Amino acid sequence: MIQREIRTEAGEQVIYDNGILQSMYPGNLAMVRGHWIHFVPWFKPHEVLILGYGGGTMAQVLRRVWGEDIHITGVDIQEPPFKHDKDTIVLQDAFKFVQTFPNDNAFDFVMVDLFEGDKVVPFVLGDSFVRECVRLTRDIVAINLIDEPYQPKAYRRVMDLKIIKIVDRNYLYFYAKQNKN
């Protein structure tokens, strides 16, 4: 059972699940604290999918870096605790979403940030979930793992590793879609 707590820190609403920092709003602190700023892709994405939307911190960071004209679809099993008028929010299990989303190559950037407390949701490392993420992206899939210094085999088999960033306990893997020529 996840114990959620929302605190005010330095003028921000900060969400903790089981004592683990999960999200902050409006996201000013996220530019300097936590892993979020390190998750920003090196190119401006136009269509973004965030699996594990949480409180919308990553959406706020992406807009601060790349501008307000990014279209973001956020998927989470819980209603975001803060209102985000600019984002399309889908309340659904992330695995079910990627399995049933009808359009291939719909997103420039797919971000996987799926946790229960400090544990990665198990299906994130499975072959079928990875294949669906690859199907949905035109370019990059990024995954956040905690205490996972080795590349997940399921991703390594179908995508090309581009960057690994290590921030505290977070290992951020950026994979590019393989071109089949």
mmCIF file of C-alpha atoms in Angstrom:
data_model
loop_
_atom_site.group_PDB
_atom_site.id
_atom_site.type_symbol
_atom_site.label_atom_id
_atom_site.label_comp_id
_atom_site.label_asym_id
_atom_site.label_seq_id
_atom_site.Cartn_x
_atom_site.Cartn_y
_atom_site.Cartn_z
ATOM 1 C CA MET A 1 0.000 0.000 0.000
ATOM 2 C CA ILE A 2 1.404 3.377 -1.061
ATOM 3 C CA GLN A 3 1.315 6.094 1.587
ATOM 4 C CA ARG A 4 1.104 9.452 -0.212
ATOM 5 C CA GLU A 5 2.080 12.678 1.499
ATOM 6 C CA ILE A 6 1.995 16.184 0.019
ATOM 7 C CA ARG A 7 4.210 18.754 1.721
ATOM 8 C CA THR A 8 5.061 22.382 1.028
ATOM 9 C CA GLU A 9 8.796 22.927 0.527
ATOM 10 C CA ALA A 10 10.303 26.220 -0.693
ATOM 11 C CA GLY A 11 6.929 27.316 -2.047
ATOM 12 C CA GLU A 12 6.315 24.085 -3.983
ATOM 13 C CA GLN A 13 3.861 21.275 -3.405
ATOM 14 C CA VAL A 14 6.037 18.174 -3.096
ATOM 15 C CA ILE A 15 4.669 14.628 -3.307
ATOM 16 C CA TYR A 16 6.244 11.736 -1.449
ATOM 17 C CA ASP A 17 5.103 8.116 -1.812
ATOM 18 C CA ASN A 18 6.352 5.962 1.063
ATOM 19 C CA GLY A 19 8.890 8.681 1.835
ATOM 20 C CA ILE A 20 10.303 8.732 -1.739
ATOM 21 C CA LEU A 21 10.191 12.027 -3.660
ATOM 22 C CA GLN A 22 7.838 11.523 -6.620
ATOM 23 C CA SER A 23 6.783 14.899 -7.961
ATOM 24 C CA MET A 24 6.680 18.624 -7.334
ATOM 25 C CA TYR A 25 4.508 21.494 -8.485
ATOM 26 C CA PRO A 26 4.834 23.971 -10.097
ATOM 27 C CA GLY A 27 8.246 22.447 -10.833
ATOM 28 C CA ASN A 28 10.648 25.322 -10.208
ATOM 29 C CA LEU A 29 12.710 23.181 -7.830
ATOM 30 C CA ALA A 30 12.782 20.365 -10.402
ATOM 31 C CA MET A 31 15.132 22.455 -12.513
ATOM 32 C CA VAL A 32 17.819 22.040 -9.821
ATOM 33 C CA ARG A 33 16.673 19.173 -7.554
ATOM 34 C CA GLY A 34 16.101 15.577 -8.496
ATOM 35 C CA HIS A 35 16.472 13.738 -11.779
ATOM 36 C CA TRP A 36 13.877 15.564 -13.907
ATOM 37 C CA ILE A 37 16.142 18.086 -15.642
ATOM 38 C CA HIS A 38 18.410 15.199 -16.679
ATOM 39 C CA PHE A 39 15.474 13.530 -18.433
ATOM 40 C CA VAL A 40 15.072 16.359 -20.958
ATOM 41 C CA PRO A 41 15.941 15.131 -24.478
ATOM 42 C CA TRP A 42 18.661 16.895 -26.483
ATOM 43 C CA PHE A 43 16.153 17.819 -29.203
ATOM 44 C CA LYS A 44 12.828 19.630 -29.047
ATOM 45 C CA PRO A 45 10.067 17.020 -29.092
ATOM 46 C CA HIS A 46 6.665 17.978 -30.468
ATOM 47 C CA GLU A 47 4.651 14.968 -29.293
ATOM 48 C CA VAL A 48 5.584 13.530 -25.892
ATOM 49 C CA LEU A 49 4.226 10.510 -24.038
ATOM 50 C CA ILE A 50 4.919 10.344 -20.291
ATOM 51 C CA LEU A 51 4.137 6.930 -18.806
ATOM 52 C CA GLY A 52 3.948 7.620 -15.081
ATOM 53 C CA TYR A 53 2.753 11.235 -15.229
ATOM 54 C CA GLY A 54 2.478 11.614 -11.444
ATOM 55 C CA GLY A 55 2.112 15.272 -10.517
ATOM 56 C CA GLY A 56 3.251 16.521 -13.919
ATOM 57 C CA THR A 57 6.758 17.594 -12.912
ATOM 58 C CA MET A 58 8.368 16.303 -16.100
ATOM 59 C CA ALA A 59 5.781 18.059 -18.262
ATOM 60 C CA GLN A 60 6.564 21.345 -16.497
ATOM 61 C CA VAL A 61 10.317 20.865 -16.957
ATOM 62 C CA LEU A 62 9.952 20.009 -20.660
ATOM 63 C CA ARG A 63 7.924 23.170 -21.260
ATOM 64 C CA ARG A 64 10.427 25.347 -19.400
ATOM 65 C CA VAL A 65 13.254 24.020 -21.548
ATOM 66 C CA TRP A 66 11.533 23.653 -24.941
ATOM 67 C CA GLY A 67 8.551 26.031 -24.815
ATOM 68 C CA GLU A 68 4.815 25.897 -24.380
ATOM 69 C CA ASP A 69 3.977 24.440 -27.811
ATOM 70 C CA ILE A 70 4.867 20.839 -26.902
ATOM 71 C CA HIS A 71 1.884 18.451 -26.864
ATOM 72 C CA ILE A 72 2.121 16.117 -23.879
ATOM 73 C CA THR A 73 0.060 13.004 -23.211
ATOM 74 C CA GLY A 74 0.412 11.803 -19.638
ATOM 75 C CA VAL A 75 -0.660 8.340 -18.504
ATOM 76 C CA ASP A 76 -1.106 7.402 -14.863
ATOM 77 C CA ILE A 77 -3.329 5.155 -12.779
ATOM 78 C CA GLN A 78 -4.055 8.007 -10.358
ATOM 79 C CA GLU A 79 -5.579 11.411 -10.966
ATOM 80 C CA PRO A 80 -2.805 14.045 -10.924
ATOM 81 C CA PRO A 81 -2.968 15.977 -7.651
ATOM 82 C CA PHE A 82 -2.463 19.265 -9.525
ATOM 83 C CA LYS A 83 -4.438 20.677 -12.456
ATOM 84 C CA HIS A 84 -2.643 20.670 -15.834
ATOM 85 C CA ASP A 85 -4.813 22.274 -18.497
ATOM 86 C CA LYS A 86 -2.231 21.982 -21.285
ATOM 87 C CA ASP A 87 -1.707 18.233 -21.048
ATOM 88 C CA THR A 88 -3.855 15.343 -22.205
ATOM 89 C CA ILE A 89 -4.229 13.092 -19.164
ATOM 90 C CA VAL A 90 -5.232 9.447 -19.552
ATOM 91 C CA LEU A 91 -6.196 7.597 -16.372
ATOM 92 C CA GLN A 92 -5.208 4.074 -17.278
ATOM 93 C CA ASP A 93 -2.652 1.396 -16.565
ATOM 94 C CA ALA A 94 0.418 2.262 -18.679
ATOM 95 C CA PHE A 95 0.787 -1.267 -20.051
ATOM 96 C CA LYS A 96 -2.830 -1.329 -21.192
ATOM 97 C CA PHE A 97 -2.387 2.131 -22.758
ATOM 98 C CA VAL A 98 0.638 1.140 -24.866
ATOM 99 C CA GLN A 99 -1.052 -2.111 -25.916
ATOM 100 C CA THR A 100 -4.233 -0.406 -27.095
ATOM 101 C CA PHE A 101 -2.965 2.924 -28.481
ATOM 102 C CA PRO A 102 -3.838 2.719 -32.186
ATOM 103 C CA ASN A 103 -1.143 4.844 -33.867
ATOM 104 C CA ASP A 104 2.411 3.682 -34.560
ATOM 105 C CA ASN A 105 5.190 6.308 -34.429
ATOM 106 C CA ALA A 106 2.871 8.788 -32.696
ATOM 107 C CA PHE A 107 5.430 10.327 -30.314
ATOM 108 C CA ASP A 108 8.898 11.854 -30.720
ATOM 109 C CA PHE A 109 9.771 11.116 -27.113
ATOM 110 C CA VAL A 110 8.398 8.380 -24.844
ATOM 111 C CA MET A 111 9.369 8.657 -21.190
ATOM 112 C CA VAL A 112 8.939 5.654 -18.891
ATOM 113 C CA ASP A 113 8.864 6.667 -15.222
ATOM 114 C CA LEU A 114 6.761 3.938 -13.618
ATOM 115 C CA PHE A 115 7.251 3.217 -9.940
ATOM 116 C CA GLU A 116 5.443 1.886 -6.917
ATOM 117 C CA GLY A 117 7.321 3.703 -4.161
ATOM 118 C CA ASP A 118 10.987 3.094 -5.001
ATOM 119 C CA LYS A 119 10.388 -0.081 -7.034
ATOM 120 C CA VAL A 120 10.046 -0.147 -10.804
ATOM 121 C CA VAL A 121 6.715 -1.586 -11.913
ATOM 122 C CA PRO A 122 7.673 -5.139 -13.044
ATOM 123 C CA PHE A 123 6.178 -5.033 -16.559
ATOM 124 C CA VAL A 124 8.492 -2.111 -17.488
ATOM 125 C CA LEU A 125 11.361 -4.559 -18.042
ATOM 126 C CA GLY A 126 9.322 -7.051 -20.057
ATOM 127 C CA ASP A 127 9.675 -7.678 -23.777
ATOM 128 C CA SER A 128 6.053 -6.978 -24.727
ATOM 129 C CA PHE A 129 5.954 -3.599 -22.941
ATOM 130 C CA VAL A 130 9.241 -2.574 -24.561
ATOM 131 C CA ARG A 131 8.028 -3.614 -28.039
ATOM 132 C CA GLU A 132 4.917 -1.464 -27.587
ATOM 133 C CA CYS A 133 6.974 1.553 -26.487
ATOM 134 C CA VAL A 134 9.174 1.129 -29.557
ATOM 135 C CA ARG A 135 6.063 0.909 -31.750
ATOM 136 C CA LEU A 136 4.756 4.213 -30.384
ATOM 137 C CA THR A 137 7.922 6.283 -30.808
ATOM 138 C CA ARG A 138 9.409 7.876 -33.892
ATOM 139 C CA ASP A 139 12.687 8.559 -32.134
ATOM 140 C CA ILE A 140 13.554 8.126 -28.427
ATOM 141 C CA VAL A 141 12.417 6.047 -25.458
ATOM 142 C CA ALA A 142 13.858 7.089 -22.101
ATOM 143 C CA ILE A 143 13.508 4.948 -18.998
ATOM 144 C CA ASN A 144 14.140 5.810 -15.361
ATOM 145 C CA LEU A 145 15.375 2.969 -13.177
ATOM 146 C CA ILE A 146 16.529 3.048 -9.573
ATOM 147 C CA ASP A 147 19.657 1.157 -8.530
ATOM 148 C CA GLU A 148 19.890 -0.500 -11.969
ATOM 149 C CA PRO A 149 23.402 0.041 -13.368
ATOM 150 C CA TYR A 150 22.982 -2.532 -16.153
ATOM 151 C CA GLN A 151 21.016 -1.976 -19.328
ATOM 152 C CA PRO A 152 17.724 -3.867 -19.335
ATOM 153 C CA LYS A 153 17.994 -6.702 -21.878
ATOM 154 C CA ALA A 154 14.514 -6.112 -23.285
ATOM 155 C CA TYR A 155 15.473 -2.578 -24.388
ATOM 156 C CA ARG A 156 18.965 -3.481 -25.545
ATOM 157 C CA ARG A 157 17.568 -6.071 -27.972
ATOM 158 C CA VAL A 158 15.335 -3.669 -29.898
ATOM 159 C CA MET A 159 16.848 -0.194 -29.502
ATOM 160 C CA ASP A 160 20.245 1.507 -29.689
ATOM 161 C CA LEU A 161 21.533 2.917 -26.402
ATOM 162 C CA LYS A 162 22.481 6.584 -26.795
ATOM 163 C CA ILE A 163 23.030 7.987 -23.301
ATOM 164 C CA ILE A 164 23.144 6.821 -19.708
ATOM 165 C CA LYS A 165 22.857 9.483 -17.011
ATOM 166 C CA ILE A 166 23.307 8.662 -13.344
ATOM 167 C CA VAL A 167 21.667 10.999 -10.823
ATOM 168 C CA ASP A 168 21.804 9.831 -7.219
ATOM 169 C CA ARG A 169 20.123 6.391 -7.345
ATOM 170 C CA ASN A 170 18.453 7.040 -10.711
ATOM 171 C CA TYR A 171 19.811 5.500 -13.899
ATOM 172 C CA LEU A 172 18.335 7.294 -16.904
ATOM 173 C CA TYR A 173 18.665 5.314 -20.130
ATOM 174 C CA PHE A 174 17.980 6.988 -23.495
ATOM 175 C CA TYR A 175 17.383 4.617 -26.410
ATOM 176 C CA ALA A 176 16.982 5.497 -30.077
ATOM 177 C CA LYS A 177 14.745 3.533 -32.360
ATOM 178 C CA GLN A 178 16.719 1.264 -34.674
ATOM 179 C CA ASN A 179 16.403 2.067 -38.358
ATOM 180 C CA LYS A 180 15.512 -0.999 -40.373
ATOM 181 C CA ASN A 181 17.038 -0.286 -43.796
#
